[in-house]
Amino acid sequence: MTNHLHARAFNAVAPALKKVDQQLPLSARKAVAEAVLAELKPELDRLVDYENRIMWDTTCGSCARVLDSSIRETERAEKAEAETEAHRLALSQALGLGTGAPWDAIRGRAGDVDRLQGKVLELDAEIAKLRDLLRVENKRANDAIGREETAEQAALEAQQDRPVVFREAADALGTAYEEGRIPYGGDYVDMCADELRRLADETQQAGAQG
């Protein structure tokens, strides 16, 4: 009602000034309206009180004000009760209890949910530990596989190099004999060289078959 009266008073200032061919800025018009309302406030308050007593069908102003306060409290209580019921309904449905669960059941289920949440957090922590352990074991296994593959590669390379080594040894043996650096007969040297070449051929064939 106060805002309505302020608006009406403010809007009434401009026509009144126009009748006497006067103008005022908006701020001055607002100040005039507020001054008039402040002057009339006691009469307006009495008018409101009178209308309130008529509404409550009583001649007692204090009684009407008590009834006003009571109905306001009742409206606030009803609003709070409606909000509480909406909250209860939402919780009941969210916890899988339907629509009619009382607060005790909701609190009990909420406690169960909290305990389950604690268990879930514990399981998450255990899973994280297992994941870390698995990561370490995977790295260890991969490192071992890497070492084994490296050893296999080295053995394969050595196997591939053996025919060359045998032939080079046979050639070196013949050269050493020709240069007089071996104190054995030529037949013995030839036999050793032939054996080295045979080993070279066998190793090369074995590598090709493998």
mmCIF file of C-alpha atoms in Angstrom:
data_model
loop_
_atom_site.group_PDB
_atom_site.id
_atom_site.type_symbol
_atom_site.label_atom_id
_atom_site.label_comp_id
_atom_site.label_asym_id
_atom_site.label_seq_id
_atom_site.Cartn_x
_atom_site.Cartn_y
_atom_site.Cartn_z
ATOM 1 C CA MET A 1 0.000 0.000 0.000
ATOM 2 C CA THR A 2 2.852 2.395 0.832
ATOM 3 C CA ASN A 3 4.438 1.980 -2.600
ATOM 4 C CA HIS A 4 1.044 2.468 -4.225
ATOM 5 C CA LEU A 5 0.463 5.710 -2.323
ATOM 6 C CA HIS A 6 3.928 6.993 -3.202
ATOM 7 C CA ALA A 7 3.261 6.342 -6.870
ATOM 8 C CA ARG A 8 -0.113 8.062 -6.770
ATOM 9 C CA ALA A 9 1.288 11.072 -4.912
ATOM 10 C CA PHE A 10 4.211 11.373 -7.329
ATOM 11 C CA ASN A 11 1.937 11.157 -10.371
ATOM 12 C CA ALA A 12 -0.406 13.780 -8.911
ATOM 13 C CA VAL A 13 2.314 16.427 -8.594
ATOM 14 C CA ALA A 14 2.831 17.015 -12.341
ATOM 15 C CA PRO A 15 -0.857 17.753 -13.200
ATOM 16 C CA ALA A 16 -1.087 20.084 -10.197
ATOM 17 C CA LEU A 17 1.967 22.028 -11.359
ATOM 18 C CA LYS A 18 0.655 22.128 -14.904
ATOM 19 C CA LYS A 19 -2.531 23.821 -13.732
ATOM 20 C CA VAL A 20 -0.458 26.752 -12.450
ATOM 21 C CA ASP A 21 1.908 26.607 -15.419
ATOM 22 C CA GLN A 22 4.862 25.364 -13.356
ATOM 23 C CA GLN A 23 7.390 22.587 -13.868
ATOM 24 C CA LEU A 24 9.777 20.770 -11.560
ATOM 25 C CA PRO A 25 12.459 18.143 -12.238
ATOM 26 C CA LEU A 26 11.681 14.557 -11.308
ATOM 27 C CA SER A 27 13.749 14.663 -8.123
ATOM 28 C CA ALA A 28 11.832 17.729 -6.897
ATOM 29 C CA ARG A 29 8.482 16.118 -7.782
ATOM 30 C CA LYS A 30 9.473 13.063 -5.791
ATOM 31 C CA ALA A 31 10.472 15.207 -2.816
ATOM 32 C CA VAL A 32 7.132 17.034 -2.898
ATOM 33 C CA ALA A 33 5.179 13.754 -3.020
ATOM 34 C CA GLU A 34 7.129 12.304 -0.097
ATOM 35 C CA ALA A 35 6.646 15.479 1.945
ATOM 36 C CA VAL A 36 2.877 15.350 1.408
ATOM 37 C CA LEU A 37 2.719 11.681 2.364
ATOM 38 C CA ALA A 38 4.810 12.297 5.479
ATOM 39 C CA GLU A 39 2.398 15.057 6.496
ATOM 40 C CA LEU A 40 -0.610 12.800 5.946
ATOM 41 C CA LYS A 41 0.933 9.673 7.520
ATOM 42 C CA PRO A 42 -0.945 9.862 10.867
ATOM 43 C CA GLU A 43 -4.290 10.175 9.074
ATOM 44 C CA LEU A 44 -3.341 7.387 6.641
ATOM 45 C CA ASP A 45 -2.319 5.112 9.506
ATOM 46 C CA ARG A 46 -5.629 5.719 11.242
ATOM 47 C CA LEU A 47 -7.433 4.964 7.978
ATOM 48 C CA VAL A 48 -5.561 1.707 7.578
ATOM 49 C CA ASP A 49 -6.319 0.798 11.187
ATOM 50 C CA TYR A 50 -10.010 1.595 10.665
ATOM 51 C CA GLU A 51 -10.179 -0.522 7.501
ATOM 52 C CA ASN A 52 -8.382 -3.347 9.291
ATOM 53 C CA ARG A 53 -10.930 -3.331 12.150
ATOM 54 C CA ILE A 54 -13.766 -3.377 9.627
ATOM 55 C CA MET A 55 -12.184 -6.368 7.911
ATOM 56 C CA TRP A 56 -11.927 -8.270 11.215
ATOM 57 C CA ASP A 57 -15.404 -7.097 12.274
ATOM 58 C CA THR A 58 -14.172 -5.582 15.533
ATOM 59 C CA THR A 59 -13.915 -2.144 17.098
ATOM 60 C CA CYS A 60 -10.720 -3.111 18.954
ATOM 61 C CA GLY A 61 -7.658 -1.844 17.108
ATOM 62 C CA SER A 62 -5.246 -3.935 19.222
ATOM 63 C CA CYS A 63 -7.345 -7.032 18.593
ATOM 64 C CA ALA A 64 -7.231 -6.416 14.845
ATOM 65 C CA ARG A 65 -3.449 -6.021 14.933
ATOM 66 C CA VAL A 66 -3.102 -9.255 16.914
ATOM 67 C CA LEU A 67 -5.286 -11.016 14.344
ATOM 68 C CA ASP A 68 -3.116 -9.560 11.555
ATOM 69 C CA SER A 69 0.026 -10.849 13.245
ATOM 70 C CA SER A 70 -1.582 -14.229 13.843
ATOM 71 C CA ILE A 71 -2.598 -14.705 10.241
ATOM 72 C CA ARG A 72 0.857 -13.666 9.055
ATOM 73 C CA GLU A 73 2.433 -16.217 11.376
ATOM 74 C CA THR A 74 -0.041 -18.837 10.160
ATOM 75 C CA GLU A 75 0.848 -18.090 6.535
ATOM 76 C CA ARG A 76 4.574 -18.317 7.312
ATOM 77 C CA ALA A 77 4.039 -21.591 9.166
ATOM 78 C CA GLU A 78 2.005 -23.033 6.293
ATOM 79 C CA LYS A 79 4.688 -21.987 3.791
ATOM 80 C CA ALA A 80 7.428 -23.527 5.931
ATOM 81 C CA GLU A 81 5.387 -26.713 6.323
ATOM 82 C CA ALA A 82 4.865 -26.927 2.558
ATOM 83 C CA GLU A 83 8.588 -26.442 1.942
ATOM 84 C CA THR A 84 9.410 -29.095 4.542
ATOM 85 C CA GLU A 85 6.963 -31.534 2.941
ATOM 86 C CA ALA A 86 8.445 -30.879 -0.505
ATOM 87 C CA HIS A 87 11.905 -31.535 0.933
ATOM 88 C CA ARG A 88 10.710 -34.750 2.609
ATOM 89 C CA LEU A 89 9.086 -35.943 -0.617
ATOM 90 C CA ALA A 90 12.221 -35.252 -2.664
ATOM 91 C CA LEU A 91 14.443 -37.071 -0.158
ATOM 92 C CA SER A 92 12.050 -40.002 0.114
ATOM 93 C CA GLN A 93 11.995 -40.501 -3.625
ATOM 94 C CA ALA A 94 15.734 -39.951 -4.025
ATOM 95 C CA LEU A 95 16.461 -42.616 -1.383
ATOM 96 C CA GLY A 96 14.137 -45.127 -3.042
ATOM 97 C CA LEU A 97 11.527 -45.038 -0.268
ATOM 98 C CA GLY A 98 8.578 -43.977 -2.409
ATOM 99 C CA THR A 99 6.531 -40.904 -1.546
ATOM 100 C CA GLY A 100 5.233 -41.634 1.935
ATOM 101 C CA ALA A 101 8.334 -42.356 4.018
ATOM 102 C CA PRO A 102 8.400 -40.572 7.409
ATOM 103 C CA TRP A 103 11.413 -38.598 8.555
ATOM 104 C CA ASP A 104 12.676 -41.449 10.772
ATOM 105 C CA ALA A 105 12.835 -43.796 7.772
ATOM 106 C CA ILE A 106 14.520 -41.118 5.672
ATOM 107 C CA ARG A 107 17.144 -40.494 8.370
ATOM 108 C CA GLY A 108 17.741 -44.251 8.710
ATOM 109 C CA ARG A 109 18.198 -44.694 4.973
ATOM 110 C CA ALA A 110 20.432 -41.623 4.810
ATOM 111 C CA GLY A 111 22.605 -43.200 7.516
ATOM 112 C CA ASP A 112 22.806 -46.398 5.469
ATOM 113 C CA VAL A 113 23.787 -44.357 2.426
ATOM 114 C CA ASP A 114 26.513 -42.603 4.428
ATOM 115 C CA ARG A 115 27.891 -45.940 5.623
ATOM 116 C CA LEU A 116 27.798 -47.351 2.088
ATOM 117 C CA GLN A 117 29.518 -44.224 0.830
ATOM 118 C CA GLY A 118 32.251 -44.813 3.410
ATOM 119 C CA LYS A 119 32.640 -48.406 2.200
ATOM 120 C CA VAL A 120 32.798 -47.190 -1.388
ATOM 121 C CA LEU A 121 35.556 -44.752 -0.484
ATOM 122 C CA GLU A 122 37.474 -47.545 1.248
ATOM 123 C CA LEU A 123 37.092 -49.799 -1.800
ATOM 124 C CA ASP A 124 38.216 -46.960 -4.062
ATOM 125 C CA ALA A 125 41.349 -46.594 -1.953
ATOM 126 C CA GLU A 126 42.039 -50.353 -2.147
ATOM 127 C CA ILE A 127 41.470 -50.357 -5.900
ATOM 128 C CA ALA A 128 43.888 -47.447 -6.258
ATOM 129 C CA LYS A 129 46.520 -49.425 -4.319
ATOM 130 C CA LEU A 130 45.947 -52.486 -6.514
ATOM 131 C CA ARG A 131 46.255 -50.351 -9.623
ATOM 132 C CA ASP A 132 49.571 -48.952 -8.393
ATOM 133 C CA LEU A 133 50.809 -52.469 -7.625
ATOM 134 C CA LEU A 134 49.658 -53.711 -11.027
ATOM 135 C CA ARG A 135 51.427 -50.783 -12.697
ATOM 136 C CA VAL A 136 54.674 -51.671 -10.908
ATOM 137 C CA GLU A 137 54.335 -55.372 -11.784
ATOM 138 C CA ASN A 138 53.563 -54.559 -15.406
ATOM 139 C CA LYS A 139 56.673 -52.399 -15.613
ATOM 140 C CA ARG A 140 58.762 -55.140 -14.044
ATOM 141 C CA ALA A 141 57.371 -57.725 -16.477
ATOM 142 C CA ASN A 142 57.913 -55.429 -19.457
ATOM 143 C CA ASP A 143 61.491 -54.781 -18.352
ATOM 144 C CA ALA A 144 62.127 -58.539 -18.048
ATOM 145 C CA ILE A 145 60.607 -59.147 -21.489
ATOM 146 C CA GLY A 146 62.762 -56.358 -22.877
ATOM 147 C CA ARG A 147 65.904 -57.911 -21.399
ATOM 148 C CA GLU A 148 64.942 -61.336 -22.733
ATOM 149 C CA GLU A 149 64.275 -59.938 -26.198
ATOM 150 C CA THR A 150 67.632 -58.152 -26.112
ATOM 151 C CA ALA A 151 69.411 -61.381 -25.128
ATOM 152 C CA GLU A 152 67.594 -63.308 -27.854
ATOM 153 C CA GLN A 153 68.541 -60.657 -30.397
ATOM 154 C CA ALA A 154 72.161 -60.796 -29.287
ATOM 155 C CA ALA A 155 72.166 -64.617 -29.522
ATOM 156 C CA LEU A 156 70.597 -64.421 -32.978
ATOM 157 C CA GLU A 157 73.185 -61.936 -34.141
ATOM 158 C CA ALA A 158 75.947 -64.127 -32.728
ATOM 159 C CA GLN A 159 74.468 -67.149 -34.503
ATOM 160 C CA GLN A 160 74.401 -65.205 -37.740
ATOM 161 C CA ASP A 161 78.024 -64.098 -37.275
ATOM 162 C CA ARG A 162 79.408 -67.603 -36.551
ATOM 163 C CA PRO A 163 79.793 -68.721 -40.208
ATOM 164 C CA VAL A 164 81.766 -65.567 -40.962
ATOM 165 C CA VAL A 165 83.948 -66.093 -37.901
ATOM 166 C CA PHE A 166 84.684 -69.738 -38.833
ATOM 167 C CA ARG A 167 85.627 -68.818 -42.417
ATOM 168 C CA GLU A 168 87.776 -65.931 -41.267
ATOM 169 C CA ALA A 169 89.517 -68.288 -38.807
ATOM 170 C CA ALA A 170 90.150 -70.818 -41.622
ATOM 171 C CA ASP A 171 91.625 -68.107 -43.856
ATOM 172 C CA ALA A 172 93.730 -66.731 -41.005
ATOM 173 C CA LEU A 173 95.042 -70.249 -40.267
ATOM 174 C CA GLY A 174 96.125 -70.714 -43.914
ATOM 175 C CA THR A 175 97.773 -67.308 -43.973
ATOM 176 C CA ALA A 176 99.646 -68.001 -40.763
ATOM 177 C CA TYR A 177 100.912 -71.312 -42.145
ATOM 178 C CA GLU A 178 102.080 -69.689 -45.372
ATOM 179 C CA GLU A 179 103.934 -67.017 -43.370
ATOM 180 C CA GLY A 180 105.664 -69.723 -41.311
ATOM 181 C CA ARG A 181 104.001 -68.789 -38.044
ATOM 182 C CA ILE A 182 102.578 -72.277 -37.391
ATOM 183 C CA PRO A 183 104.970 -75.099 -36.487
ATOM 184 C CA TYR A 184 102.792 -77.854 -37.957
ATOM 185 C CA GLY A 185 102.665 -79.688 -41.245
ATOM 186 C CA GLY A 186 100.589 -78.550 -44.152
ATOM 187 C CA ASP A 187 98.236 -81.527 -43.989
ATOM 188 C CA TYR A 188 97.349 -80.773 -40.380
ATOM 189 C CA VAL A 189 96.731 -77.118 -41.177
ATOM 190 C CA ASP A 190 94.558 -78.016 -44.159
ATOM 191 C CA MET A 191 92.558 -80.431 -42.032
ATOM 192 C CA CYS A 192 91.916 -77.739 -39.405
ATOM 193 C CA ALA A 193 90.961 -75.185 -42.042
ATOM 194 C CA ASP A 194 88.584 -77.683 -43.701
ATOM 195 C CA GLU A 195 86.961 -78.383 -40.334
ATOM 196 C CA LEU A 196 86.429 -74.681 -39.737
ATOM 197 C CA ARG A 197 84.820 -74.256 -43.165
ATOM 198 C CA ARG A 198 82.575 -77.280 -42.496
ATOM 199 C CA LEU A 199 81.443 -75.742 -39.245
ATOM 200 C CA ALA A 200 80.772 -72.486 -41.079
ATOM 201 C CA ASP A 201 78.603 -74.292 -43.646
ATOM 202 C CA GLU A 202 76.673 -76.237 -40.975
ATOM 203 C CA THR A 203 76.082 -73.118 -38.898
ATOM 204 C CA GLN A 204 74.866 -71.196 -41.919
ATOM 205 C CA GLN A 205 72.475 -74.010 -42.907
ATOM 206 C CA ALA A 206 71.158 -74.291 -39.363
ATOM 207 C CA GLY A 207 70.515 -70.553 -39.294
ATOM 208 C CA ALA A 208 68.686 -70.708 -42.616
ATOM 209 C CA GLN A 209 66.471 -73.555 -41.384
ATOM 210 C CA GLY A 210 65.764 -71.807 -38.093
#
